[in-house]
Amino acid sequence: MGHSQKYLVKYNISGEILGTVILPEDLSRSYYLDFFVSDNQLYIQQNNNERYILDVNANKFIETTKGNDLVYTDNNYKVMYKNFGEWGQATWFINKKDKSEYFTSLNGQDINFLFGKFYLTNVSSIWEIRNPKELNKCSSNQHYNVINNKKNGIFTSYDNVKGIKPIYRDTIEFDPYVRNSIDKINYAFITSFVTNNKLYQITQLKDKTAISKVRQNKVEIVKEFNEKYRFFSWHNQFRNKQNKYKFLKFQNGYNSFGFFEVNDNNIDITKVNYTHDTIQYTKSDNIVQLLSFLSDKNAISKKEIINFEKRTKGTDLQKRRNNINHNSYFPKKFNKIEVETINYLKSENEYITQNIDYLFVKKDEMLKAIFLDWDKTIFVYSVGKDFYPIRNENYLESDKKFREKYSEIQEQLNKIGEQVKVTTPSGKIKYNAWIFNGWRINLYGISEKNIYGIRALICRQDDFNENE
């Protein structure tokens, strides 16, 4: 639905939702998030290491001291891994005794230690590091703390593979920037774990999930499961720093989730099915309420709009923009003023969803314009009378609903406003306009069939330029 707010969902083993915790805004906006357990606490951490701890009693995230990128530690070494997105990645081995640091450009997020050697699992390959001192030694400007303390830390070298040895490489190399690349690999290693002094992998085959091990550069299948578990967010599971324990999430079908837990030589698979949707059908009549709200006020603040949307069940899409480049309908004068837009969603039925964009001047946070876009509802599977049905591709019925909605909007505007004569410039979209209480409303025309939306602009009459 274009909804960018993130939540933590709590539910029991039967799939009953016990509650949701809304993530702080900066976490919802962040693309790189780690979600992990450490020292019996549940953390969420951004790529810049801003860290929050979950208060499980109060059900809220609390900002705590800045975290780090530790993925493994013992008496001799601390291992740090950092991902710079399109600029690469680096894994540091920091000697606790002499403070020297060594690095590899491999992904060291999934790391195991066995018989004095480190093993790095990288989806299509597994690598052995016999002695970190055989890796490339970091210069002073490559030390982990130096890179980590930079606002935009970028490592100066990613190509060095000195001191590492592949124990297995697939004939097809995993490329994270190629869609479905993982499905083409013969053996996709999700993670490795140690039990009975041997290194094993949770591995994706073409049609099944399996447990495997590598012997003499060949993959041996130890156990095949009867289905392929679709793991997700598995990149962020490996901060437990335990050789023998792994905990993964999977999704096999819509609203069918599960957990794949390895603890030494025990494997536990739990499946959960539940009915939960991104947004409920609210039966919103907010065009009536919005027009009534505007007819009572000449000046409306950002705070009043936020409270209005809460009352009318608007879903905050958490889209905060500081210009009008995303919307060609807003008056062009606001290109020259510091502005902010906020975006809400209301679904009126299984056919029509309203997306509403409010424009404020930053200086005084007063409302200057509103853009309404009634678009086709994006359907998601759910069950029950209060939720959307499965997608309905009845275009004739859809067109009918949009025409009814268009007539409803016109009827409301005729009730509260005075229609004004409009001269549409050549090449511009035709529209009708009304004025009430100093507000101007432009309702743009719709096609005869294959109607994909209805659009309207509301702004102060003084701010509107008919020649734009």
PDB file of C-alpha atoms in Angstrom, residues 147-438:
ATOM      1  CA  ILE A 147      35.735   3.704   9.728  1.00  0.00           C
ATOM      2  CA  ASN A 148      32.832   3.333  12.145  1.00  0.00           C
ATOM      3  CA  ASN A 149      33.194   6.871  13.517  1.00  0.00           C
ATOM      4  CA  LYS A 150      32.995   8.455  10.077  1.00  0.00           C
ATOM      5  CA  LYS A 151      29.599   9.813   9.104  1.00  0.00           C
ATOM      6  CA  ASN A 152      29.782   7.915   5.816  1.00  0.00           C
ATOM      7  CA  GLY A 153      32.377   5.266   6.544  1.00  0.00           C
ATOM      8  CA  ILE A 154      33.716   3.629   3.397  1.00  0.00           C
ATOM      9  CA  PHE A 155      36.531   1.114   3.458  1.00  0.00           C
ATOM     10  CA  THR A 156      39.504   1.833   1.207  1.00  0.00           C
ATOM     11  CA  SER A 157      39.895  -1.703  -0.133  1.00  0.00           C
ATOM     12  CA  TYR A 158      37.452  -4.508  -0.831  1.00  0.00           C
ATOM     13  CA  ASP A 159      39.480  -6.798  -3.086  1.00  0.00           C
ATOM     14  CA  ASN A 160      41.896  -8.403  -0.686  1.00  0.00           C
ATOM     15  CA  VAL A 161      41.423 -12.171  -0.302  1.00  0.00           C
ATOM     16  CA  LYS A 162      44.841 -12.862   1.199  1.00  0.00           C
ATOM     17  CA  GLY A 163      44.872 -15.551   3.900  1.00  0.00           C
ATOM     18  CA  ILE A 164      41.543 -17.180   3.042  1.00  0.00           C
ATOM     19  CA  LYS A 165      40.851 -20.556   1.514  1.00  0.00           C
ATOM     20  CA  PRO A 166      37.615 -21.723  -0.145  1.00  0.00           C
ATOM     21  CA  ILE A 167      36.420 -25.097   1.101  1.00  0.00           C
ATOM     22  CA  TYR A 168      33.516 -24.915  -1.359  1.00  0.00           C
ATOM     23  CA  ARG A 169      32.442 -22.574  -4.184  1.00  0.00           C
ATOM     24  CA  ASP A 170      29.294 -23.113  -6.208  1.00  0.00           C
ATOM     25  CA  THR A 171      29.644 -23.062  -9.983  1.00  0.00           C
ATOM     26  CA  ILE A 172      27.135 -20.190  -9.923  1.00  0.00           C
ATOM     27  CA  GLU A 173      28.105 -17.236  -7.761  1.00  0.00           C
ATOM     28  CA  PHE A 174      25.449 -15.438  -5.732  1.00  0.00           C
ATOM     29  CA  ASP A 175      24.904 -11.827  -6.816  1.00  0.00           C
ATOM     30  CA  PRO A 176      22.787  -9.818  -4.335  1.00  0.00           C
ATOM     31  CA  TYR A 177      22.056  -7.200  -7.007  1.00  0.00           C
ATOM     32  CA  VAL A 178      20.479  -9.695  -9.436  1.00  0.00           C
ATOM     33  CA  ARG A 179      16.837 -10.560  -8.819  1.00  0.00           C
ATOM     34  CA  ASN A 180      16.256 -14.237  -7.916  1.00  0.00           C
ATOM     35  CA  SER A 181      20.000 -14.901  -8.122  1.00  0.00           C
ATOM     36  CA  ILE A 182      19.769 -17.168  -5.083  1.00  0.00           C
ATOM     37  CA  ASP A 183      17.304 -19.480  -6.884  1.00  0.00           C
ATOM     38  CA  LYS A 184      19.877 -20.266  -9.580  1.00  0.00           C
ATOM     39  CA  ILE A 185      22.526 -21.553  -7.186  1.00  0.00           C
ATOM     40  CA  ASN A 186      22.909 -25.327  -6.878  1.00  0.00           C
ATOM     41  CA  TYR A 187      23.413 -25.133  -3.103  1.00  0.00           C
ATOM     42  CA  ALA A 188      22.382 -21.877  -1.398  1.00  0.00           C
ATOM     43  CA  PHE A 189      23.878 -21.827   2.099  1.00  0.00           C
ATOM     44  CA  ILE A 190      21.610 -19.841   4.411  1.00  0.00           C
ATOM     45  CA  THR A 191      23.801 -20.278   7.486  1.00  0.00           C
ATOM     46  CA  SER A 192      26.237 -22.699   9.121  1.00  0.00           C
ATOM     47  CA  PHE A 193      26.280 -24.214  12.604  1.00  0.00           C
ATOM     48  CA  VAL A 194      28.474 -26.596  14.584  1.00  0.00           C
ATOM     49  CA  THR A 195      27.402 -29.818  16.254  1.00  0.00           C
ATOM     50  CA  ASN A 196      29.399 -32.914  17.235  1.00  0.00           C
ATOM     51  CA  ASN A 197      32.558 -31.003  16.255  1.00  0.00           C
ATOM     52  CA  LYS A 198      31.444 -30.769  12.624  1.00  0.00           C
ATOM     53  CA  LEU A 199      30.342 -27.833  10.467  1.00  0.00           C
ATOM     54  CA  TYR A 200      26.873 -28.137   8.918  1.00  0.00           C
ATOM     55  CA  GLN A 201      24.765 -25.820   6.772  1.00  0.00           C
ATOM     56  CA  ILE A 202      21.093 -25.004   6.433  1.00  0.00           C
ATOM     57  CA  THR A 203      20.922 -25.176   2.642  1.00  0.00           C
ATOM     58  CA  GLN A 204      18.370 -24.399  -0.050  1.00  0.00           C
ATOM     59  CA  LEU A 205      18.132 -26.946  -2.879  1.00  0.00           C
ATOM     60  CA  LYS A 206      15.993 -26.329  -5.949  1.00  0.00           C
ATOM     61  CA  ASP A 207      12.796 -27.587  -4.309  1.00  0.00           C
ATOM     62  CA  LYS A 208      13.678 -28.450  -0.706  1.00  0.00           C
ATOM     63  CA  THR A 209      15.512 -27.202   2.362  1.00  0.00           C
ATOM     64  CA  ALA A 210      18.270 -29.501   3.598  1.00  0.00           C
ATOM     65  CA  ILE A 211      21.043 -29.922   6.120  1.00  0.00           C
ATOM     66  CA  SER A 212      24.398 -30.341   4.406  1.00  0.00           C
ATOM     67  CA  LYS A 213      28.101 -30.583   5.102  1.00  0.00           C
ATOM     68  CA  VAL A 214      31.145 -30.080   2.907  1.00  0.00           C
ATOM     69  CA  ARG A 215      33.770 -32.768   2.480  1.00  0.00           C
ATOM     70  CA  GLN A 216      36.723 -32.440   0.093  1.00  0.00           C
ATOM     71  CA  ASN A 217      35.108 -29.551  -1.781  1.00  0.00           C
ATOM     72  CA  LYS A 218      31.847 -31.474  -2.316  1.00  0.00           C
ATOM     73  CA  VAL A 219      28.455 -30.886  -0.728  1.00  0.00           C
ATOM     74  CA  GLU A 220      26.914 -33.894   1.020  1.00  0.00           C
ATOM     75  CA  ILE A 221      23.207 -33.810   1.903  1.00  0.00           C
ATOM     76  CA  VAL A 222      22.682 -35.081   5.447  1.00  0.00           C
ATOM     77  CA  LYS A 223      18.942 -34.461   5.756  1.00  0.00           C
ATOM     78  CA  GLU A 224      16.229 -33.308   3.334  1.00  0.00           C
ATOM     79  CA  PHE A 225      13.000 -31.742   4.575  1.00  0.00           C
ATOM     80  CA  ASN A 226       9.733 -32.288   2.730  1.00  0.00           C
ATOM     81  CA  GLU A 227       9.414 -28.657   1.651  1.00  0.00           C
ATOM     82  CA  LYS A 228      11.464 -25.557   0.881  1.00  0.00           C
ATOM     83  CA  TYR A 229      11.275 -23.006   3.678  1.00  0.00           C
ATOM     84  CA  ARG A 230      11.285 -19.458   2.306  1.00  0.00           C
ATOM     85  CA  PHE A 231      13.585 -17.759   4.791  1.00  0.00           C
ATOM     86  CA  PHE A 232      13.488 -13.976   5.056  1.00  0.00           C
ATOM     87  CA  SER A 233      15.686 -11.394   6.804  1.00  0.00           C
ATOM     88  CA  TRP A 234      18.216 -14.164   7.287  1.00  0.00           C
ATOM     89  CA  HIS A 235      21.081 -11.700   6.854  1.00  0.00           C
ATOM     90  CA  ASN A 236      20.271 -10.222  10.274  1.00  0.00           C
ATOM     91  CA  GLN A 237      20.096 -13.369  12.398  1.00  0.00           C
ATOM     92  CA  PHE A 238      23.733 -13.945  13.252  1.00  0.00           C
ATOM     93  CA  ARG A 239      24.580 -11.776  16.229  1.00  0.00           C
ATOM     94  CA  ASN A 240      24.033 -14.587  18.734  1.00  0.00           C
ATOM     95  CA  LYS A 241      27.757 -15.465  18.534  1.00  0.00           C
ATOM     96  CA  GLN A 242      26.963 -19.130  19.264  1.00  0.00           C
ATOM     97  CA  ASN A 243      28.430 -21.883  17.117  1.00  0.00           C
ATOM     98  CA  LYS A 244      25.660 -24.369  17.808  1.00  0.00           C
ATOM     99  CA  TYR A 245      22.549 -22.157  17.760  1.00  0.00           C
ATOM    100  CA  LYS A 246      20.699 -20.584  14.823  1.00  0.00           C
ATOM    101  CA  PHE A 247      17.211 -19.081  14.667  1.00  0.00           C
ATOM    102  CA  LEU A 248      15.618 -18.270  11.291  1.00  0.00           C
ATOM    103  CA  LYS A 249      12.215 -16.992  10.141  1.00  0.00           C
ATOM    104  CA  PHE A 250      10.423 -18.257   7.051  1.00  0.00           C
ATOM    105  CA  GLN A 251       7.236 -17.521   5.110  1.00  0.00           C
ATOM    106  CA  ASN A 252       5.563 -20.357   3.217  1.00  0.00           C
ATOM    107  CA  GLY A 253       2.441 -18.845   1.691  1.00  0.00           C
ATOM    108  CA  TYR A 254       0.464 -15.743   2.543  1.00  0.00           C
ATOM    109  CA  ASN A 255       0.175 -15.207   6.317  1.00  0.00           C
ATOM    110  CA  SER A 256       1.808 -18.596   6.880  1.00  0.00           C
ATOM    111  CA  PHE A 257       4.981 -18.023   8.836  1.00  0.00           C
ATOM    112  CA  GLY A 258       7.355 -20.129  10.849  1.00  0.00           C
ATOM    113  CA  PHE A 259      10.581 -20.494  12.771  1.00  0.00           C
ATOM    114  CA  PHE A 260      13.476 -22.815  12.028  1.00  0.00           C
ATOM    115  CA  GLU A 261      15.581 -23.277  15.160  1.00  0.00           C
ATOM    116  CA  VAL A 262      18.805 -25.255  15.434  1.00  0.00           C
ATOM    117  CA  ASN A 263      20.279 -25.939  18.869  1.00  0.00           C
ATOM    118  CA  ASP A 264      23.240 -28.303  18.753  1.00  0.00           C
ATOM    119  CA  ASN A 265      21.855 -31.482  17.166  1.00  0.00           C
ATOM    120  CA  ASN A 266      18.198 -30.588  17.724  1.00  0.00           C
ATOM    121  CA  ILE A 267      16.073 -28.934  15.030  1.00  0.00           C
ATOM    122  CA  ASP A 268      12.672 -27.467  15.869  1.00  0.00           C
ATOM    123  CA  ILE A 269      10.305 -26.172  13.167  1.00  0.00           C
ATOM    124  CA  THR A 270       7.247 -24.182  14.238  1.00  0.00           C
ATOM    125  CA  LYS A 271       4.548 -23.031  11.813  1.00  0.00           C
ATOM    126  CA  VAL A 272       2.084 -20.231  12.482  1.00  0.00           C
ATOM    127  CA  ASN A 273      -0.952 -19.302  10.366  1.00  0.00           C
ATOM    128  CA  TYR A 274      -3.040 -16.241  11.119  1.00  0.00           C
ATOM    129  CA  THR A 275      -5.318 -13.670   9.561  1.00  0.00           C
ATOM    130  CA  HIS A 276      -3.650 -10.267   9.626  1.00  0.00           C
ATOM    131  CA  ASP A 277      -3.677  -7.554   7.023  1.00  0.00           C
ATOM    132  CA  THR A 278      -1.860  -4.357   6.193  1.00  0.00           C
ATOM    133  CA  ILE A 279      -4.947  -2.166   6.435  1.00  0.00           C
ATOM    134  CA  GLN A 280      -8.613  -2.667   7.224  1.00  0.00           C
ATOM    135  CA  TYR A 281     -11.647  -1.609   5.257  1.00  0.00           C
ATOM    136  CA  THR A 282     -12.742   1.517   7.155  1.00  0.00           C
ATOM    137  CA  LYS A 283     -15.858   2.525   5.179  1.00  0.00           C
ATOM    138  CA  SER A 284     -14.470   6.044   5.225  1.00  0.00           C
ATOM    139  CA  ASP A 285     -16.787   8.936   4.318  1.00  0.00           C
ATOM    140  CA  ASN A 286     -13.947  11.350   4.861  1.00  0.00           C
ATOM    141  CA  ILE A 287     -14.723  13.573   1.855  1.00  0.00           C
ATOM    142  CA  VAL A 288     -17.855  14.648   3.741  1.00  0.00           C
ATOM    143  CA  GLN A 289     -15.940  15.106   6.993  1.00  0.00           C
ATOM    144  CA  LEU A 290     -13.024  16.844   5.279  1.00  0.00           C
ATOM    145  CA  LEU A 291     -15.237  19.368   3.514  1.00  0.00           C
ATOM    146  CA  SER A 292     -17.110  20.039   6.727  1.00  0.00           C
ATOM    147  CA  PHE A 293     -13.796  20.545   8.517  1.00  0.00           C
ATOM    148  CA  LEU A 294     -12.566  23.011   5.876  1.00  0.00           C
ATOM    149  CA  SER A 295     -15.839  24.952   5.750  1.00  0.00           C
ATOM    150  CA  ASP A 296     -15.428  25.877   9.412  1.00  0.00           C
ATOM    151  CA  LYS A 297     -11.842  27.142   9.229  1.00  0.00           C
ATOM    152  CA  ASN A 298      -9.794  29.592   7.204  1.00  0.00           C
ATOM    153  CA  ALA A 299      -6.517  28.659   8.900  1.00  0.00           C
ATOM    154  CA  ILE A 300      -5.677  25.047   9.787  1.00  0.00           C
ATOM    155  CA  SER A 301      -2.504  23.864  11.524  1.00  0.00           C
ATOM    156  CA  LYS A 302      -0.509  20.690  10.952  1.00  0.00           C
ATOM    157  CA  LYS A 303      -1.462  19.501  14.444  1.00  0.00           C
ATOM    158  CA  GLU A 304      -5.175  19.888  13.630  1.00  0.00           C
ATOM    159  CA  ILE A 305      -4.781  17.857  10.425  1.00  0.00           C
ATOM    160  CA  ILE A 306      -2.948  15.055  12.260  1.00  0.00           C
ATOM    161  CA  ASN A 307      -5.743  14.912  14.861  1.00  0.00           C
ATOM    162  CA  PHE A 308      -8.367  14.969  12.087  1.00  0.00           C
ATOM    163  CA  GLU A 309      -6.742  11.985  10.359  1.00  0.00           C
ATOM    164  CA  LYS A 310      -6.615  10.074  13.633  1.00  0.00           C
ATOM    165  CA  ARG A 311     -10.343  10.677  14.150  1.00  0.00           C
ATOM    166  CA  THR A 312     -11.178   9.554  10.614  1.00  0.00           C
ATOM    167  CA  LYS A 313      -8.956   6.450  10.701  1.00  0.00           C
ATOM    168  CA  GLY A 314      -6.294   7.639   8.284  1.00  0.00           C
ATOM    169  CA  THR A 315      -3.186   5.480   8.026  1.00  0.00           C
ATOM    170  CA  ASP A 316      -0.035   7.605   8.218  1.00  0.00           C
ATOM    171  CA  LEU A 317       2.219   6.486   5.363  1.00  0.00           C
ATOM    172  CA  GLN A 318       5.222   8.068   7.099  1.00  0.00           C
ATOM    173  CA  LYS A 319       6.187   9.931   3.943  1.00  0.00           C
ATOM    174  CA  ARG A 320       7.683  13.298   4.868  1.00  0.00           C
ATOM    175  CA  ARG A 321       8.780  15.340   1.859  1.00  0.00           C
ATOM    176  CA  ASN A 322      10.341  18.798   1.778  1.00  0.00           C
ATOM    177  CA  ASN A 323       9.366  19.878  -1.741  1.00  0.00           C
ATOM    178  CA  ILE A 324       6.549  19.457  -4.273  1.00  0.00           C
ATOM    179  CA  ASN A 325       8.541  17.613  -6.958  1.00  0.00           C
ATOM    180  CA  HIS A 326       6.509  14.442  -6.345  1.00  0.00           C
ATOM    181  CA  ASN A 327       3.209  16.156  -7.128  1.00  0.00           C
ATOM    182  CA  SER A 328       2.627  18.260 -10.243  1.00  0.00           C
ATOM    183  CA  TYR A 329      -0.830  19.347  -9.046  1.00  0.00           C
ATOM    184  CA  PHE A 330       0.347  21.564  -6.171  1.00  0.00           C
ATOM    185  CA  PRO A 331       0.580  25.318  -7.009  1.00  0.00           C
ATOM    186  CA  LYS A 332       4.066  26.116  -8.335  1.00  0.00           C
ATOM    187  CA  LYS A 333       4.560  29.009  -5.900  1.00  0.00           C
ATOM    188  CA  PHE A 334       5.369  26.460  -3.179  1.00  0.00           C
ATOM    189  CA  ASN A 335       8.535  25.479  -5.080  1.00  0.00           C
ATOM    190  CA  LYS A 336      10.065  28.694  -3.735  1.00  0.00           C
ATOM    191  CA  ILE A 337       8.983  28.217  -0.094  1.00  0.00           C
ATOM    192  CA  GLU A 338      10.163  25.754   2.560  1.00  0.00           C
ATOM    193  CA  VAL A 339       7.346  23.212   2.773  1.00  0.00           C
ATOM    194  CA  GLU A 340       6.570  19.767   4.137  1.00  0.00           C
ATOM    195  CA  THR A 341       4.016  17.248   2.929  1.00  0.00           C
ATOM    196  CA  ILE A 342       2.492  14.381   4.905  1.00  0.00           C
ATOM    197  CA  ASN A 343       0.586  11.492   3.401  1.00  0.00           C
ATOM    198  CA  TYR A 344      -2.384   9.421   4.636  1.00  0.00           C
ATOM    199  CA  LEU A 345      -4.349   6.461   3.289  1.00  0.00           C
ATOM    200  CA  LYS A 346      -7.996   5.482   3.699  1.00  0.00           C
ATOM    201  CA  SER A 347      -9.630   2.524   2.007  1.00  0.00           C
ATOM    202  CA  GLU A 348     -13.295   3.092   1.397  1.00  0.00           C
ATOM    203  CA  ASN A 349     -14.126  -0.362   0.045  1.00  0.00           C
ATOM    204  CA  GLU A 350     -12.557  -3.215  -1.909  1.00  0.00           C
ATOM    205  CA  TYR A 351     -12.501  -1.044  -5.054  1.00  0.00           C
ATOM    206  CA  ILE A 352     -11.450   2.450  -3.986  1.00  0.00           C
ATOM    207  CA  THR A 353      -8.676   3.695  -1.722  1.00  0.00           C
ATOM    208  CA  GLN A 354      -8.059   7.360  -1.017  1.00  0.00           C
ATOM    209  CA  ASN A 355      -4.506   8.684  -0.850  1.00  0.00           C
ATOM    210  CA  ILE A 356      -4.367  12.202   0.602  1.00  0.00           C
ATOM    211  CA  ASP A 357      -1.352  14.519   0.554  1.00  0.00           C
ATOM    212  CA  TYR A 358      -1.284  17.594   2.847  1.00  0.00           C
ATOM    213  CA  LEU A 359       1.055  20.534   2.135  1.00  0.00           C
ATOM    214  CA  PHE A 360       2.246  22.829   4.956  1.00  0.00           C
ATOM    215  CA  VAL A 361       4.538  25.835   5.074  1.00  0.00           C
ATOM    216  CA  LYS A 362       7.407  24.898   7.392  1.00  0.00           C
ATOM    217  CA  LYS A 363       7.712  28.344   8.961  1.00  0.00           C
ATOM    218  CA  ASP A 364       4.326  28.305  10.700  1.00  0.00           C
ATOM    219  CA  GLU A 365       3.152  24.707   9.960  1.00  0.00           C
ATOM    220  CA  MET A 366      -0.112  25.962   8.452  1.00  0.00           C
ATOM    221  CA  LEU A 367      -2.046  24.029   5.811  1.00  0.00           C
ATOM    222  CA  LYS A 368      -1.792  25.451   2.284  1.00  0.00           C
ATOM    223  CA  ALA A 369      -2.973  22.690  -0.064  1.00  0.00           C
ATOM    224  CA  ILE A 370      -4.437  19.179  -0.206  1.00  0.00           C
ATOM    225  CA  PHE A 371      -4.209  16.649  -3.027  1.00  0.00           C
ATOM    226  CA  LEU A 372      -6.703  13.766  -3.035  1.00  0.00           C
ATOM    227  CA  ASP A 373      -6.206  10.707  -5.207  1.00  0.00           C
ATOM    228  CA  TRP A 374      -8.881   8.015  -5.187  1.00  0.00           C
ATOM    229  CA  ASP A 375      -7.112   5.030  -6.717  1.00  0.00           C
ATOM    230  CA  LYS A 376      -7.850   1.341  -7.178  1.00  0.00           C
ATOM    231  CA  THR A 377      -7.512  -0.615  -3.954  1.00  0.00           C
ATOM    232  CA  ILE A 378      -4.449  -2.827  -3.861  1.00  0.00           C
ATOM    233  CA  PHE A 379      -5.869  -6.138  -2.770  1.00  0.00           C
ATOM    234  CA  VAL A 380      -4.268  -8.491  -0.299  1.00  0.00           C
ATOM    235  CA  TYR A 381      -5.619 -11.826   0.864  1.00  0.00           C
ATOM    236  CA  SER A 382      -7.675 -11.857   4.057  1.00  0.00           C
ATOM    237  CA  VAL A 383     -10.696 -13.444   5.621  1.00  0.00           C
ATOM    238  CA  GLY A 384     -13.725 -11.935   7.348  1.00  0.00           C
ATOM    239  CA  LYS A 385     -16.238  -9.221   6.648  1.00  0.00           C
ATOM    240  CA  ASP A 386     -14.010  -6.399   7.905  1.00  0.00           C
ATOM    241  CA  PHE A 387     -11.147  -7.193   5.542  1.00  0.00           C
ATOM    242  CA  TYR A 388     -10.575  -7.036   1.814  1.00  0.00           C
ATOM    243  CA  PRO A 389     -11.550 -10.048  -0.259  1.00  0.00           C
ATOM    244  CA  ILE A 390      -9.176 -11.720  -2.679  1.00  0.00           C
ATOM    245  CA  ARG A 391      -8.458  -9.557  -5.746  1.00  0.00           C
ATOM    246  CA  ASN A 392     -11.511  -8.924  -7.884  1.00  0.00           C
ATOM    247  CA  GLU A 393     -10.713  -8.214 -11.542  1.00  0.00           C
ATOM    248  CA  ASN A 394     -14.247  -7.075 -12.410  1.00  0.00           C
ATOM    249  CA  TYR A 395     -13.370  -3.933 -14.371  1.00  0.00           C
ATOM    250  CA  LEU A 396     -16.997  -3.127 -15.216  1.00  0.00           C
ATOM    251  CA  GLU A 397     -17.879  -3.097 -11.536  1.00  0.00           C
ATOM    252  CA  SER A 398     -14.762  -1.082 -10.756  1.00  0.00           C
ATOM    253  CA  ASP A 399     -15.677   1.563 -13.329  1.00  0.00           C
ATOM    254  CA  LYS A 400     -19.175   1.673 -11.887  1.00  0.00           C
ATOM    255  CA  LYS A 401     -17.808   2.298  -8.378  1.00  0.00           C
ATOM    256  CA  PHE A 402     -15.554   5.101  -9.599  1.00  0.00           C
ATOM    257  CA  ARG A 403     -18.413   6.817 -11.480  1.00  0.00           C
ATOM    258  CA  GLU A 404     -20.559   6.595  -8.344  1.00  0.00           C
ATOM    259  CA  LYS A 405     -17.734   8.062  -6.293  1.00  0.00           C
ATOM    260  CA  TYR A 406     -17.243  10.885  -8.786  1.00  0.00           C
ATOM    261  CA  SER A 407     -20.951  11.760  -8.623  1.00  0.00           C
ATOM    262  CA  GLU A 408     -20.851  11.632  -4.829  1.00  0.00           C
ATOM    263  CA  ILE A 409     -17.940  14.107  -4.732  1.00  0.00           C
ATOM    264  CA  GLN A 410     -19.696  16.461  -7.182  1.00  0.00           C
ATOM    265  CA  GLU A 411     -22.869  16.299  -5.112  1.00  0.00           C
ATOM    266  CA  GLN A 412     -21.022  17.244  -1.925  1.00  0.00           C
ATOM    267  CA  LEU A 413     -19.222  20.110  -3.647  1.00  0.00           C
ATOM    268  CA  ASN A 414     -22.493  21.457  -5.027  1.00  0.00           C
ATOM    269  CA  LYS A 415     -23.924  21.441  -1.506  1.00  0.00           C
ATOM    270  CA  ILE A 416     -21.164  23.392   0.199  1.00  0.00           C
ATOM    271  CA  GLY A 417     -19.547  25.456  -2.564  1.00  0.00           C
ATOM    272  CA  GLU A 418     -20.212  27.756  -5.468  1.00  0.00           C
ATOM    273  CA  GLN A 419     -19.116  26.414  -8.837  1.00  0.00           C
ATOM    274  CA  VAL A 420     -16.905  28.780 -10.806  1.00  0.00           C
ATOM    275  CA  LYS A 421     -16.283  29.071 -14.522  1.00  0.00           C
ATOM    276  CA  VAL A 422     -13.071  27.367 -15.621  1.00  0.00           C
ATOM    277  CA  THR A 423     -11.029  27.973 -18.758  1.00  0.00           C
ATOM    278  CA  THR A 424      -8.730  24.991 -19.236  1.00  0.00           C
ATOM    279  CA  PRO A 425      -5.440  25.886 -20.999  1.00  0.00           C
ATOM    280  CA  SER A 426      -4.667  23.893 -24.129  1.00  0.00           C
ATOM    281  CA  GLY A 427      -3.063  20.520 -23.356  1.00  0.00           C
ATOM    282  CA  LYS A 428      -4.122  20.577 -19.687  1.00  0.00           C
ATOM    283  CA  ILE A 429      -6.439  18.144 -17.904  1.00  0.00           C
ATOM    284  CA  LYS A 430     -10.036  19.352 -17.890  1.00  0.00           C
ATOM    285  CA  TYR A 431     -11.579  20.020 -14.497  1.00  0.00           C
ATOM    286  CA  ASN A 432     -14.470  21.690 -12.678  1.00  0.00           C
ATOM    287  CA  ALA A 433     -13.949  24.030  -9.733  1.00  0.00           C
ATOM    288  CA  TRP A 434     -15.839  25.198  -6.641  1.00  0.00           C
ATOM    289  CA  ILE A 435     -15.058  27.834  -4.010  1.00  0.00           C
ATOM    290  CA  PHE A 436     -16.182  27.902  -0.382  1.00  0.00           C
ATOM    291  CA  ASN A 437     -14.837  29.733   2.672  1.00  0.00           C
ATOM    292  CA  GLY A 438     -11.830  30.912   0.636  1.00  0.00           C
TER     293      GLY A 438
END
